[in-house]
């Protein structure tokens, strides 16, 4: 059985903030004798002196100061727990984790996050980023609750609901300094194989990772996100497909050159997805928000290199 009660900690906190037993009693609507009794009982149960008494004046001992300091964390935790329990009873999750593909920036969701926090301030929101098949894996392994703009088709086997929210086209580009920039014909395997490809790493841990446009045995530089891929292709270090909105400004300025290839990359479809059977107020808020807003347009505006 615990010797420290939340009620005793509440009284210690009030005494410290108000400056006296009587003032603490007024705040807590208790008579001074009840305040004194609770403090004395706490000292007796713990076997330590919490206050030094000099006439009507009381000051915390070192042990009492430590008790109050750590006790306030317990009071805050108890308050948060009360709020979360009430939220659960009302249908709101205690925590919601949203995942977006590494192609996109969390900045695209700033308005949505601010509005959500304004109405669901006791639901803890976490934002995660994964890449390619790793987004779907995170959902199925219950590491995240909602995918926003998950790329490609979801894995076989079901267990989730997916709704398409948009597509993005891709272009094959190289820097003007890259050797392929001077090749006049359509680029095939023979032209591509001698040069370095730049690829975004798939974050999948167990599912089969996706590889797009890579040749067997080809020199490949793997990077963690599209921002890195864009920057390195801009520097002429390698080649590859980039989202058209990402490359548009650089193409217009001549910093990147579009090349025709024998095997172009098809448009990529992006989806909103969540697990079958999940039904919480926070999850439903985000699903409806993404359905009813220009979410995909905002995500596209925040890809690397895109014009805002």
PDB file of C-alpha atoms in Angstrom:
ATOM      1  CA  UNK A   1       0.000   0.000   0.000  1.00  0.00           C
ATOM      2  CA  UNK A   2       1.328   3.431  -0.952  1.00  0.00           C
ATOM      3  CA  UNK A   3       2.168   5.834   1.859  1.00  0.00           C
ATOM      4  CA  UNK A   4       1.825   8.892  -0.383  1.00  0.00           C
ATOM      5  CA  UNK A   5      -1.642   9.867  -1.585  1.00  0.00           C
ATOM      6  CA  UNK A   6      -2.540  12.256  -4.378  1.00  0.00           C
ATOM      7  CA  UNK A   7      -4.664  14.148  -1.865  1.00  0.00           C
ATOM      8  CA  UNK A   8      -1.633  14.769   0.346  1.00  0.00           C
ATOM      9  CA  UNK A   9       0.397  15.933  -2.646  1.00  0.00           C
ATOM     10  CA  UNK A  10      -2.422  18.276  -3.644  1.00  0.00           C
ATOM     11  CA  UNK A  11      -2.321  19.825  -0.172  1.00  0.00           C
ATOM     12  CA  UNK A  12       1.482  20.233  -0.243  1.00  0.00           C
ATOM     13  CA  UNK A  13       1.198  21.962  -3.618  1.00  0.00           C
ATOM     14  CA  UNK A  14      -1.495  24.346  -2.348  1.00  0.00           C
ATOM     15  CA  UNK A  15       0.498  25.200   0.797  1.00  0.00           C
ATOM     16  CA  UNK A  16       3.566  25.992  -1.303  1.00  0.00           C
ATOM     17  CA  UNK A  17       1.659  28.156  -3.765  1.00  0.00           C
ATOM     18  CA  UNK A  18      -0.497  29.949  -1.177  1.00  0.00           C
ATOM     19  CA  UNK A  19       2.171  30.314   1.516  1.00  0.00           C
ATOM     20  CA  UNK A  20       0.314  28.920   4.545  1.00  0.00           C
ATOM     21  CA  UNK A  21      -1.865  26.102   5.842  1.00  0.00           C
ATOM     22  CA  UNK A  22      -4.860  28.385   6.223  1.00  0.00           C
ATOM     23  CA  UNK A  23      -4.576  29.829   2.709  1.00  0.00           C
ATOM     24  CA  UNK A  24      -4.264  26.300   1.292  1.00  0.00           C
ATOM     25  CA  UNK A  25      -7.379  25.316   3.229  1.00  0.00           C
ATOM     26  CA  UNK A  26      -9.285  28.244   1.729  1.00  0.00           C
ATOM     27  CA  UNK A  27      -8.295  27.253  -1.792  1.00  0.00           C
ATOM     28  CA  UNK A  28      -9.200  23.603  -1.258  1.00  0.00           C
ATOM     29  CA  UNK A  29     -12.335  24.415   0.787  1.00  0.00           C
ATOM     30  CA  UNK A  30     -11.045  22.557   3.852  1.00  0.00           C
ATOM     31  CA  UNK A  31     -10.647  23.670   7.455  1.00  0.00           C
ATOM     32  CA  UNK A  32      -7.032  24.304   8.637  1.00  0.00           C
ATOM     33  CA  UNK A  33      -7.205  21.387  11.046  1.00  0.00           C
ATOM     34  CA  UNK A  34      -7.777  18.989   8.134  1.00  0.00           C
ATOM     35  CA  UNK A  35      -4.762  20.429   6.316  1.00  0.00           C
ATOM     36  CA  UNK A  36      -2.577  20.064   9.425  1.00  0.00           C
ATOM     37  CA  UNK A  37      -3.792  16.525  10.083  1.00  0.00           C
ATOM     38  CA  UNK A  38      -3.081  15.405   6.494  1.00  0.00           C
ATOM     39  CA  UNK A  39       0.472  16.801   6.618  1.00  0.00           C
ATOM     40  CA  UNK A  40       1.148  15.211  10.015  1.00  0.00           C
ATOM     41  CA  UNK A  41      -0.243  11.863   8.842  1.00  0.00           C
ATOM     42  CA  UNK A  42       1.974  12.008   5.743  1.00  0.00           C
ATOM     43  CA  UNK A  43       5.064  12.682   7.867  1.00  0.00           C
ATOM     44  CA  UNK A  44       4.134   9.830  10.183  1.00  0.00           C
ATOM     45  CA  UNK A  45       3.535   7.369   7.351  1.00  0.00           C
ATOM     46  CA  UNK A  46       6.786   8.273   5.589  1.00  0.00           C
ATOM     47  CA  UNK A  47       8.855   8.540   8.736  1.00  0.00           C
ATOM     48  CA  UNK A  48      10.354  11.842   7.569  1.00  0.00           C
ATOM     49  CA  UNK A  49       9.809  15.471   8.449  1.00  0.00           C
ATOM     50  CA  UNK A  50       8.233  17.377   5.572  1.00  0.00           C
ATOM     51  CA  UNK A  51       8.035  20.808   7.245  1.00  0.00           C
ATOM     52  CA  UNK A  52      10.144  22.652   9.791  1.00  0.00           C
ATOM     53  CA  UNK A  53       7.821  24.517  12.150  1.00  0.00           C
ATOM     54  CA  UNK A  54       8.852  27.746  13.823  1.00  0.00           C
ATOM     55  CA  UNK A  55       5.741  29.084  15.499  1.00  0.00           C
ATOM     56  CA  UNK A  56       3.141  29.906  12.821  1.00  0.00           C
ATOM     57  CA  UNK A  57       5.796  29.783  10.079  1.00  0.00           C
ATOM     58  CA  UNK A  58       6.517  26.519   8.245  1.00  0.00           C
ATOM     59  CA  UNK A  59       9.200  25.803   5.647  1.00  0.00           C
ATOM     60  CA  UNK A  60       9.857  22.697   3.610  1.00  0.00           C
ATOM     61  CA  UNK A  61      12.725  20.463   4.620  1.00  0.00           C
ATOM     62  CA  UNK A  62      15.025  19.140   1.914  1.00  0.00           C
ATOM     63  CA  UNK A  63      13.039  15.907   1.925  1.00  0.00           C
ATOM     64  CA  UNK A  64       9.787  17.890   1.745  1.00  0.00           C
ATOM     65  CA  UNK A  65      11.047  19.976  -1.184  1.00  0.00           C
ATOM     66  CA  UNK A  66      11.997  16.812  -3.083  1.00  0.00           C
ATOM     67  CA  UNK A  67       8.628  15.268  -2.290  1.00  0.00           C
ATOM     68  CA  UNK A  68       6.828  18.340  -3.615  1.00  0.00           C
ATOM     69  CA  UNK A  69       8.985  18.571  -6.742  1.00  0.00           C
ATOM     70  CA  UNK A  70       8.434  14.960  -7.778  1.00  0.00           C
ATOM     71  CA  UNK A  71       4.880  14.949  -6.460  1.00  0.00           C
ATOM     72  CA  UNK A  72       3.891  17.666  -8.890  1.00  0.00           C
ATOM     73  CA  UNK A  73       4.811  15.343 -11.757  1.00  0.00           C
ATOM     74  CA  UNK A  74       2.444  12.753 -10.280  1.00  0.00           C
ATOM     75  CA  UNK A  75      -0.321  15.350  -9.939  1.00  0.00           C
ATOM     76  CA  UNK A  76       0.136  16.376 -13.574  1.00  0.00           C
ATOM     77  CA  UNK A  77       0.143  12.747 -14.689  1.00  0.00           C
ATOM     78  CA  UNK A  78      -3.037  12.067 -12.711  1.00  0.00           C
ATOM     79  CA  UNK A  79      -4.710  15.125 -14.250  1.00  0.00           C
ATOM     80  CA  UNK A  80      -3.704  14.008 -17.743  1.00  0.00           C
ATOM     81  CA  UNK A  81      -4.973  10.511 -17.026  1.00  0.00           C
ATOM     82  CA  UNK A  82      -8.358  11.871 -15.968  1.00  0.00           C
ATOM     83  CA  UNK A  83      -8.609  13.846 -19.188  1.00  0.00           C
ATOM     84  CA  UNK A  84      -7.586  10.860 -21.314  1.00  0.00           C
ATOM     85  CA  UNK A  85     -10.059   8.532 -19.595  1.00  0.00           C
ATOM     86  CA  UNK A  86     -12.840  11.021 -20.238  1.00  0.00           C
ATOM     87  CA  UNK A  87     -11.736  11.241 -23.878  1.00  0.00           C
ATOM     88  CA  UNK A  88     -11.789   7.466 -24.224  1.00  0.00           C
ATOM     89  CA  UNK A  89     -15.262   7.359 -22.723  1.00  0.00           C
ATOM     90  CA  UNK A  90     -16.365   9.960 -25.264  1.00  0.00           C
ATOM     91  CA  UNK A  91     -14.785   8.111 -28.194  1.00  0.00           C
ATOM     92  CA  UNK A  92     -11.540  10.073 -28.540  1.00  0.00           C
ATOM     93  CA  UNK A  93      -8.266   8.103 -28.706  1.00  0.00           C
ATOM     94  CA  UNK A  94      -5.505   8.820 -26.203  1.00  0.00           C
ATOM     95  CA  UNK A  95      -2.968   8.829 -29.057  1.00  0.00           C
ATOM     96  CA  UNK A  96      -3.115   8.897 -32.857  1.00  0.00           C
ATOM     97  CA  UNK A  97      -0.157   8.309 -35.163  1.00  0.00           C
ATOM     98  CA  UNK A  98      -0.279   9.600 -38.726  1.00  0.00           C
ATOM     99  CA  UNK A  99       2.235   8.555 -41.363  1.00  0.00           C
ATOM    100  CA  UNK A 100       3.120  10.326 -44.613  1.00  0.00           C
ATOM    101  CA  UNK A 101       5.513   9.159 -47.295  1.00  0.00           C
ATOM    102  CA  UNK A 102       9.015  10.680 -47.213  1.00  0.00           C
ATOM    103  CA  UNK A 103       8.276  12.354 -50.550  1.00  0.00           C
ATOM    104  CA  UNK A 104       6.165  14.909 -48.714  1.00  0.00           C
ATOM    105  CA  UNK A 105       6.799  17.455 -45.973  1.00  0.00           C
ATOM    106  CA  UNK A 106       4.929  17.555 -42.672  1.00  0.00           C
ATOM    107  CA  UNK A 107       4.647  21.320 -43.295  1.00  0.00           C
ATOM    108  CA  UNK A 108       1.851  20.536 -45.758  1.00  0.00           C
ATOM    109  CA  UNK A 109      -0.321  19.483 -42.793  1.00  0.00           C
ATOM    110  CA  UNK A 110       0.314  22.530 -40.601  1.00  0.00           C
ATOM    111  CA  UNK A 111      -3.230  23.891 -40.873  1.00  0.00           C
ATOM    112  CA  UNK A 112      -4.768  20.472 -40.275  1.00  0.00           C
ATOM    113  CA  UNK A 113      -2.572  19.835 -37.233  1.00  0.00           C
ATOM    114  CA  UNK A 114      -3.406  23.232 -35.734  1.00  0.00           C
ATOM    115  CA  UNK A 115      -7.150  22.713 -36.211  1.00  0.00           C
ATOM    116  CA  UNK A 116      -6.996  19.201 -34.773  1.00  0.00           C
ATOM    117  CA  UNK A 117      -5.080  20.297 -31.679  1.00  0.00           C
ATOM    118  CA  UNK A 118      -7.668  23.019 -31.149  1.00  0.00           C
ATOM    119  CA  UNK A 119     -10.498  20.517 -30.704  1.00  0.00           C
ATOM    120  CA  UNK A 120      -8.651  17.413 -29.483  1.00  0.00           C
ATOM    121  CA  UNK A 121      -5.912  18.804 -27.283  1.00  0.00           C
ATOM    122  CA  UNK A 122      -5.867  15.711 -25.046  1.00  0.00           C
ATOM    123  CA  UNK A 123      -5.345  13.282 -27.916  1.00  0.00           C
ATOM    124  CA  UNK A 124      -1.609  12.915 -28.378  1.00  0.00           C
ATOM    125  CA  UNK A 125      -0.720  13.332 -32.033  1.00  0.00           C
ATOM    126  CA  UNK A 126       2.375  11.719 -33.526  1.00  0.00           C
ATOM    127  CA  UNK A 127       3.615  12.206 -37.076  1.00  0.00           C
ATOM    128  CA  UNK A 128       5.761   9.494 -38.684  1.00  0.00           C
ATOM    129  CA  UNK A 129       7.462   9.298 -42.077  1.00  0.00           C
ATOM    130  CA  UNK A 130       8.121   6.124 -44.028  1.00  0.00           C
ATOM    131  CA  UNK A 131       9.040   5.421 -47.641  1.00  0.00           C
ATOM    132  CA  UNK A 132       7.291   3.399 -50.343  1.00  0.00           C
ATOM    133  CA  UNK A 133       6.180  -0.065 -49.094  1.00  0.00           C
ATOM    134  CA  UNK A 134       7.347   0.920 -45.622  1.00  0.00           C
ATOM    135  CA  UNK A 135       4.267   3.115 -45.227  1.00  0.00           C
ATOM    136  CA  UNK A 136       1.908   0.166 -45.751  1.00  0.00           C
ATOM    137  CA  UNK A 137       3.979  -2.073 -43.504  1.00  0.00           C
ATOM    138  CA  UNK A 138       3.814   0.488 -40.677  1.00  0.00           C
ATOM    139  CA  UNK A 139       0.010   0.478 -40.909  1.00  0.00           C
ATOM    140  CA  UNK A 140      -0.384  -3.292 -40.949  1.00  0.00           C
ATOM    141  CA  UNK A 141       2.072  -3.707 -38.071  1.00  0.00           C
ATOM    142  CA  UNK A 142       0.042  -1.175 -36.065  1.00  0.00           C
ATOM    143  CA  UNK A 143       2.930   1.265 -35.728  1.00  0.00           C
ATOM    144  CA  UNK A 144       0.725   3.965 -37.253  1.00  0.00           C
ATOM    145  CA  UNK A 145      -3.037   4.503 -37.403  1.00  0.00           C
ATOM    146  CA  UNK A 146      -3.512   6.441 -40.630  1.00  0.00           C
ATOM    147  CA  UNK A 147      -1.582   6.737 -43.891  1.00  0.00           C
ATOM    148  CA  UNK A 148      -1.805  10.032 -45.734  1.00  0.00           C
ATOM    149  CA  UNK A 149      -0.617   9.773 -49.355  1.00  0.00           C
ATOM    150  CA  UNK A 150       0.659   6.198 -49.203  1.00  0.00           C
ATOM    151  CA  UNK A 151       2.261   5.403 -52.585  1.00  0.00           C
ATOM    152  CA  UNK A 152       1.228   2.631 -54.940  1.00  0.00           C
ATOM    153  CA  UNK A 153      -1.063  -0.278 -54.351  1.00  0.00           C
ATOM    154  CA  UNK A 154      -1.461  -1.666 -50.852  1.00  0.00           C
ATOM    155  CA  UNK A 155      -0.254  -5.216 -50.075  1.00  0.00           C
ATOM    156  CA  UNK A 156      -2.407  -8.260 -50.697  1.00  0.00           C
ATOM    157  CA  UNK A 157      -4.289  -9.801 -47.831  1.00  0.00           C
ATOM    158  CA  UNK A 158      -6.532  -6.935 -46.826  1.00  0.00           C
ATOM    159  CA  UNK A 159      -6.958  -5.727 -43.276  1.00  0.00           C
ATOM    160  CA  UNK A 160      -7.179  -2.104 -44.313  1.00  0.00           C
ATOM    161  CA  UNK A 161      -9.319   0.410 -46.193  1.00  0.00           C
ATOM    162  CA  UNK A 162      -7.694   2.566 -48.879  1.00  0.00           C
ATOM    163  CA  UNK A 163      -9.076   5.540 -50.791  1.00  0.00           C
ATOM    164  CA  UNK A 164      -7.178   7.156 -53.651  1.00  0.00           C
ATOM    165  CA  UNK A 165      -6.582  10.871 -53.143  1.00  0.00           C
ATOM    166  CA  UNK A 166      -4.439  11.762 -56.157  1.00  0.00           C
ATOM    167  CA  UNK A 167      -1.667  10.947 -58.612  1.00  0.00           C
ATOM    168  CA  UNK A 168       1.722  12.395 -59.477  1.00  0.00           C
ATOM    169  CA  UNK A 169       3.578  12.027 -62.773  1.00  0.00           C
ATOM    170  CA  UNK A 170       7.339  11.423 -62.926  1.00  0.00           C
ATOM    171  CA  UNK A 171      10.026  12.624 -65.334  1.00  0.00           C
ATOM    172  CA  UNK A 172      13.496  11.238 -66.019  1.00  0.00           C
ATOM    173  CA  UNK A 173      16.003  14.041 -65.518  1.00  0.00           C
ATOM    174  CA  UNK A 174      19.743  14.655 -65.371  1.00  0.00           C
ATOM    175  CA  UNK A 175      21.858  17.716 -64.714  1.00  0.00           C
ATOM    176  CA  UNK A 176      23.354  19.503 -67.779  1.00  0.00           C
ATOM    177  CA  UNK A 177      26.815  18.351 -66.630  1.00  0.00           C
ATOM    178  CA  UNK A 178      25.841  14.670 -66.574  1.00  0.00           C
ATOM    179  CA  UNK A 179      27.156  12.545 -69.503  1.00  0.00           C
ATOM    180  CA  UNK A 180      23.611  11.416 -70.369  1.00  0.00           C
ATOM    181  CA  UNK A 181      22.611  15.025 -71.030  1.00  0.00           C
ATOM    182  CA  UNK A 182      24.561  14.938 -74.305  1.00  0.00           C
ATOM    183  CA  UNK A 183      23.011  11.688 -75.573  1.00  0.00           C
ATOM    184  CA  UNK A 184      20.569  12.554 -78.368  1.00  0.00           C
ATOM    185  CA  UNK A 185      18.634   9.289 -78.644  1.00  0.00           C
ATOM    186  CA  UNK A 186      16.066   7.645 -76.407  1.00  0.00           C
ATOM    187  CA  UNK A 187      17.850   6.189 -73.402  1.00  0.00           C
ATOM    188  CA  UNK A 188      17.718   2.428 -73.011  1.00  0.00           C
ATOM    189  CA  UNK A 189      19.453  -0.095 -70.772  1.00  0.00           C
ATOM    190  CA  UNK A 190      22.695   0.121 -72.762  1.00  0.00           C
ATOM    191  CA  UNK A 191      22.950   3.874 -72.155  1.00  0.00           C
ATOM    192  CA  UNK A 192      21.816   3.814 -68.523  1.00  0.00           C
ATOM    193  CA  UNK A 193      23.780   0.880 -67.133  1.00  0.00           C
ATOM    194  CA  UNK A 194      27.259   2.506 -67.116  1.00  0.00           C
ATOM    195  CA  UNK A 195      26.028   5.413 -64.976  1.00  0.00           C
ATOM    196  CA  UNK A 196      24.991   5.836 -61.352  1.00  0.00           C
ATOM    197  CA  UNK A 197      21.304   5.755 -60.445  1.00  0.00           C
ATOM    198  CA  UNK A 198      20.000   7.557 -57.365  1.00  0.00           C
ATOM    199  CA  UNK A 199      17.219   5.810 -55.496  1.00  0.00           C
ATOM    200  CA  UNK A 200      15.118   6.517 -52.416  1.00  0.00           C
ATOM    201  CA  UNK A 201      15.418   3.731 -49.839  1.00  0.00           C
ATOM    202  CA  UNK A 202      12.287   1.742 -49.089  1.00  0.00           C
ATOM    203  CA  UNK A 203      11.765   1.746 -45.305  1.00  0.00           C
ATOM    204  CA  UNK A 204       9.991  -1.641 -45.286  1.00  0.00           C
ATOM    205  CA  UNK A 205      11.519  -3.985 -42.707  1.00  0.00           C
ATOM    206  CA  UNK A 206       9.738  -7.226 -43.555  1.00  0.00           C
ATOM    207  CA  UNK A 207       7.711  -6.602 -46.699  1.00  0.00           C
ATOM    208  CA  UNK A 208       9.376  -6.795 -50.105  1.00  0.00           C
ATOM    209  CA  UNK A 209      10.854  -3.380 -50.889  1.00  0.00           C
ATOM    210  CA  UNK A 210      10.006  -1.529 -54.072  1.00  0.00           C
ATOM    211  CA  UNK A 211      12.655  -0.805 -56.687  1.00  0.00           C
ATOM    212  CA  UNK A 212      11.783   1.376 -59.673  1.00  0.00           C
ATOM    213  CA  UNK A 213      13.915   1.934 -62.762  1.00  0.00           C
ATOM    214  CA  UNK A 214      17.013   0.132 -61.461  1.00  0.00           C
ATOM    215  CA  UNK A 215      19.033  -2.303 -63.547  1.00  0.00           C
ATOM    216  CA  UNK A 216      20.660  -5.460 -62.225  1.00  0.00           C
ATOM    217  CA  UNK A 217      24.265  -4.814 -61.249  1.00  0.00           C
ATOM    218  CA  UNK A 218      23.970  -1.067 -61.745  1.00  0.00           C
ATOM    219  CA  UNK A 219      25.878   1.396 -59.544  1.00  0.00           C
ATOM    220  CA  UNK A 220      23.184   2.793 -57.241  1.00  0.00           C
ATOM    221  CA  UNK A 221      23.337   5.517 -54.641  1.00  0.00           C
ATOM    222  CA  UNK A 222      20.538   5.027 -52.097  1.00  0.00           C
ATOM    223  CA  UNK A 223      19.291   8.041 -50.121  1.00  0.00           C
ATOM    224  CA  UNK A 224      16.720   8.385 -47.319  1.00  0.00           C
ATOM    225  CA  UNK A 225      14.238  10.742 -48.975  1.00  0.00           C
ATOM    226  CA  UNK A 226      13.245  12.611 -52.121  1.00  0.00           C
ATOM    227  CA  UNK A 227      14.864  15.848 -50.913  1.00  0.00           C
ATOM    228  CA  UNK A 228      18.274  14.126 -50.956  1.00  0.00           C
ATOM    229  CA  UNK A 229      17.604  12.524 -54.332  1.00  0.00           C
ATOM    230  CA  UNK A 230      16.579  15.853 -55.837  1.00  0.00           C
ATOM    231  CA  UNK A 231      19.661  17.662 -54.509  1.00  0.00           C
ATOM    232  CA  UNK A 232      22.086  14.992 -55.718  1.00  0.00           C
ATOM    233  CA  UNK A 233      20.556  14.805 -59.184  1.00  0.00           C
ATOM    234  CA  UNK A 234      20.719  18.588 -59.355  1.00  0.00           C
ATOM    235  CA  UNK A 235      24.440  18.291 -58.542  1.00  0.00           C
ATOM    236  CA  UNK A 236      24.955  15.842 -61.426  1.00  0.00           C
ATOM    237  CA  UNK A 237      25.965  12.938 -59.187  1.00  0.00           C
ATOM    238  CA  UNK A 238      23.443  10.552 -60.682  1.00  0.00           C
ATOM    239  CA  UNK A 239      20.196  10.136 -62.619  1.00  0.00           C
ATOM    240  CA  UNK A 240      16.672   8.968 -61.976  1.00  0.00           C
ATOM    241  CA  UNK A 241      12.988   9.748 -62.008  1.00  0.00           C
ATOM    242  CA  UNK A 242      11.710  12.725 -60.036  1.00  0.00           C
ATOM    243  CA  UNK A 243       8.120  13.804 -59.379  1.00  0.00           C
ATOM    244  CA  UNK A 244       7.238  16.319 -62.101  1.00  0.00           C
ATOM    245  CA  UNK A 245       6.190  19.015 -59.551  1.00  0.00           C
ATOM    246  CA  UNK A 246       9.544  18.497 -57.832  1.00  0.00           C
ATOM    247  CA  UNK A 247      11.564  18.963 -61.024  1.00  0.00           C
ATOM    248  CA  UNK A 248       9.373  21.581 -62.728  1.00  0.00           C
ATOM    249  CA  UNK A 249      11.193  24.734 -61.608  1.00  0.00           C
ATOM    250  CA  UNK A 250      14.643  23.221 -62.176  1.00  0.00           C
ATOM    251  CA  UNK A 251      13.620  22.101 -65.674  1.00  0.00           C
ATOM    252  CA  UNK A 252      12.322  25.575 -66.493  1.00  0.00           C
ATOM    253  CA  UNK A 253      15.597  27.159 -65.375  1.00  0.00           C
ATOM    254  CA  UNK A 254      17.753  24.619 -67.201  1.00  0.00           C
ATOM    255  CA  UNK A 255      19.173  23.179 -63.979  1.00  0.00           C
ATOM    256  CA  UNK A 256      17.723  19.776 -64.945  1.00  0.00           C
ATOM    257  CA  UNK A 257      17.146  18.294 -68.397  1.00  0.00           C
ATOM    258  CA  UNK A 258      14.322  15.895 -69.238  1.00  0.00           C
ATOM    259  CA  UNK A 259      15.422  12.803 -71.147  1.00  0.00           C
ATOM    260  CA  UNK A 260      13.212  10.319 -72.947  1.00  0.00           C
ATOM    261  CA  UNK A 261      13.678   6.728 -71.824  1.00  0.00           C
ATOM    262  CA  UNK A 262      12.526   3.415 -73.262  1.00  0.00           C
ATOM    263  CA  UNK A 263      10.813   2.456 -69.985  1.00  0.00           C
ATOM    264  CA  UNK A 264       9.143   5.548 -68.476  1.00  0.00           C
ATOM    265  CA  UNK A 265       7.786   5.433 -64.957  1.00  0.00           C
ATOM    266  CA  UNK A 266       3.950   5.404 -64.839  1.00  0.00           C
ATOM    267  CA  UNK A 267       2.055   7.915 -62.750  1.00  0.00           C
ATOM    268  CA  UNK A 268       2.097   7.112 -59.047  1.00  0.00           C
ATOM    269  CA  UNK A 269      -1.195   6.776 -57.195  1.00  0.00           C
ATOM    270  CA  UNK A 270      -1.418   7.938 -53.572  1.00  0.00           C
ATOM    271  CA  UNK A 271      -3.991   6.797 -51.050  1.00  0.00           C
ATOM    272  CA  UNK A 272      -5.489   7.499 -47.675  1.00  0.00           C
ATOM    273  CA  UNK A 273      -5.524   4.246 -45.668  1.00  0.00           C
ATOM    274  CA  UNK A 274      -6.449   2.921 -42.226  1.00  0.00           C
ATOM    275  CA  UNK A 275      -7.006  -0.469 -40.641  1.00  0.00           C
ATOM    276  CA  UNK A 276     -10.355  -2.209 -40.976  1.00  0.00           C
ATOM    277  CA  UNK A 277     -12.340  -1.961 -37.734  1.00  0.00           C
ATOM    278  CA  UNK A 278     -10.531   1.104 -36.361  1.00  0.00           C
ATOM    279  CA  UNK A 279     -13.126   3.688 -35.423  1.00  0.00           C
ATOM    280  CA  UNK A 280     -12.161   6.543 -33.132  1.00  0.00           C
ATOM    281  CA  UNK A 281     -13.181  10.179 -33.113  1.00  0.00           C
ATOM    282  CA  UNK A 282      -9.632  11.406 -33.833  1.00  0.00           C
ATOM    283  CA  UNK A 283      -9.120   8.959 -36.696  1.00  0.00           C
ATOM    284  CA  UNK A 284     -12.485   9.838 -38.200  1.00  0.00           C
ATOM    285  CA  UNK A 285     -11.703  13.554 -37.903  1.00  0.00           C
ATOM    286  CA  UNK A 286      -8.524  13.124 -39.956  1.00  0.00           C
ATOM    287  CA  UNK A 287     -10.190  10.894 -42.546  1.00  0.00           C
ATOM    288  CA  UNK A 288     -12.961  13.423 -43.145  1.00  0.00           C
ATOM    289  CA  UNK A 289     -10.463  16.297 -43.126  1.00  0.00           C
ATOM    290  CA  UNK A 290      -8.371  14.653 -45.833  1.00  0.00           C
ATOM    291  CA  UNK A 291     -11.439  13.792 -47.877  1.00  0.00           C
ATOM    292  CA  UNK A 292     -12.896  17.289 -47.763  1.00  0.00           C
ATOM    293  CA  UNK A 293      -9.760  19.415 -48.153  1.00  0.00           C
ATOM    294  CA  UNK A 294      -7.169  20.069 -50.833  1.00  0.00           C
ATOM    295  CA  UNK A 295      -4.755  17.811 -48.959  1.00  0.00           C
ATOM    296  CA  UNK A 296      -3.125  16.270 -52.033  1.00  0.00           C
ATOM    297  CA  UNK A 297      -2.638  19.645 -53.667  1.00  0.00           C
ATOM    298  CA  UNK A 298      -0.976  20.958 -50.506  1.00  0.00           C
ATOM    299  CA  UNK A 299       1.236  17.891 -50.251  1.00  0.00           C
ATOM    300  CA  UNK A 300       2.366  18.353 -53.852  1.00  0.00           C
ATOM    301  CA  UNK A 301       3.181  22.003 -53.218  1.00  0.00           C
ATOM    302  CA  UNK A 302       5.572  20.881 -50.474  1.00  0.00           C
ATOM    303  CA  UNK A 303       7.605  18.321 -52.440  1.00  0.00           C
ATOM    304  CA  UNK A 304      11.292  19.295 -52.832  1.00  0.00           C
ATOM    305  CA  UNK A 305      11.783  21.956 -55.482  1.00  0.00           C
ATOM    306  CA  UNK A 306       8.077  22.631 -55.996  1.00  0.00           C
ATOM    307  CA  UNK A 307       6.921  26.225 -56.394  1.00  0.00           C
ATOM    308  CA  UNK A 308       4.797  27.289 -53.415  1.00  0.00           C
TER     309      UNK A 308
END
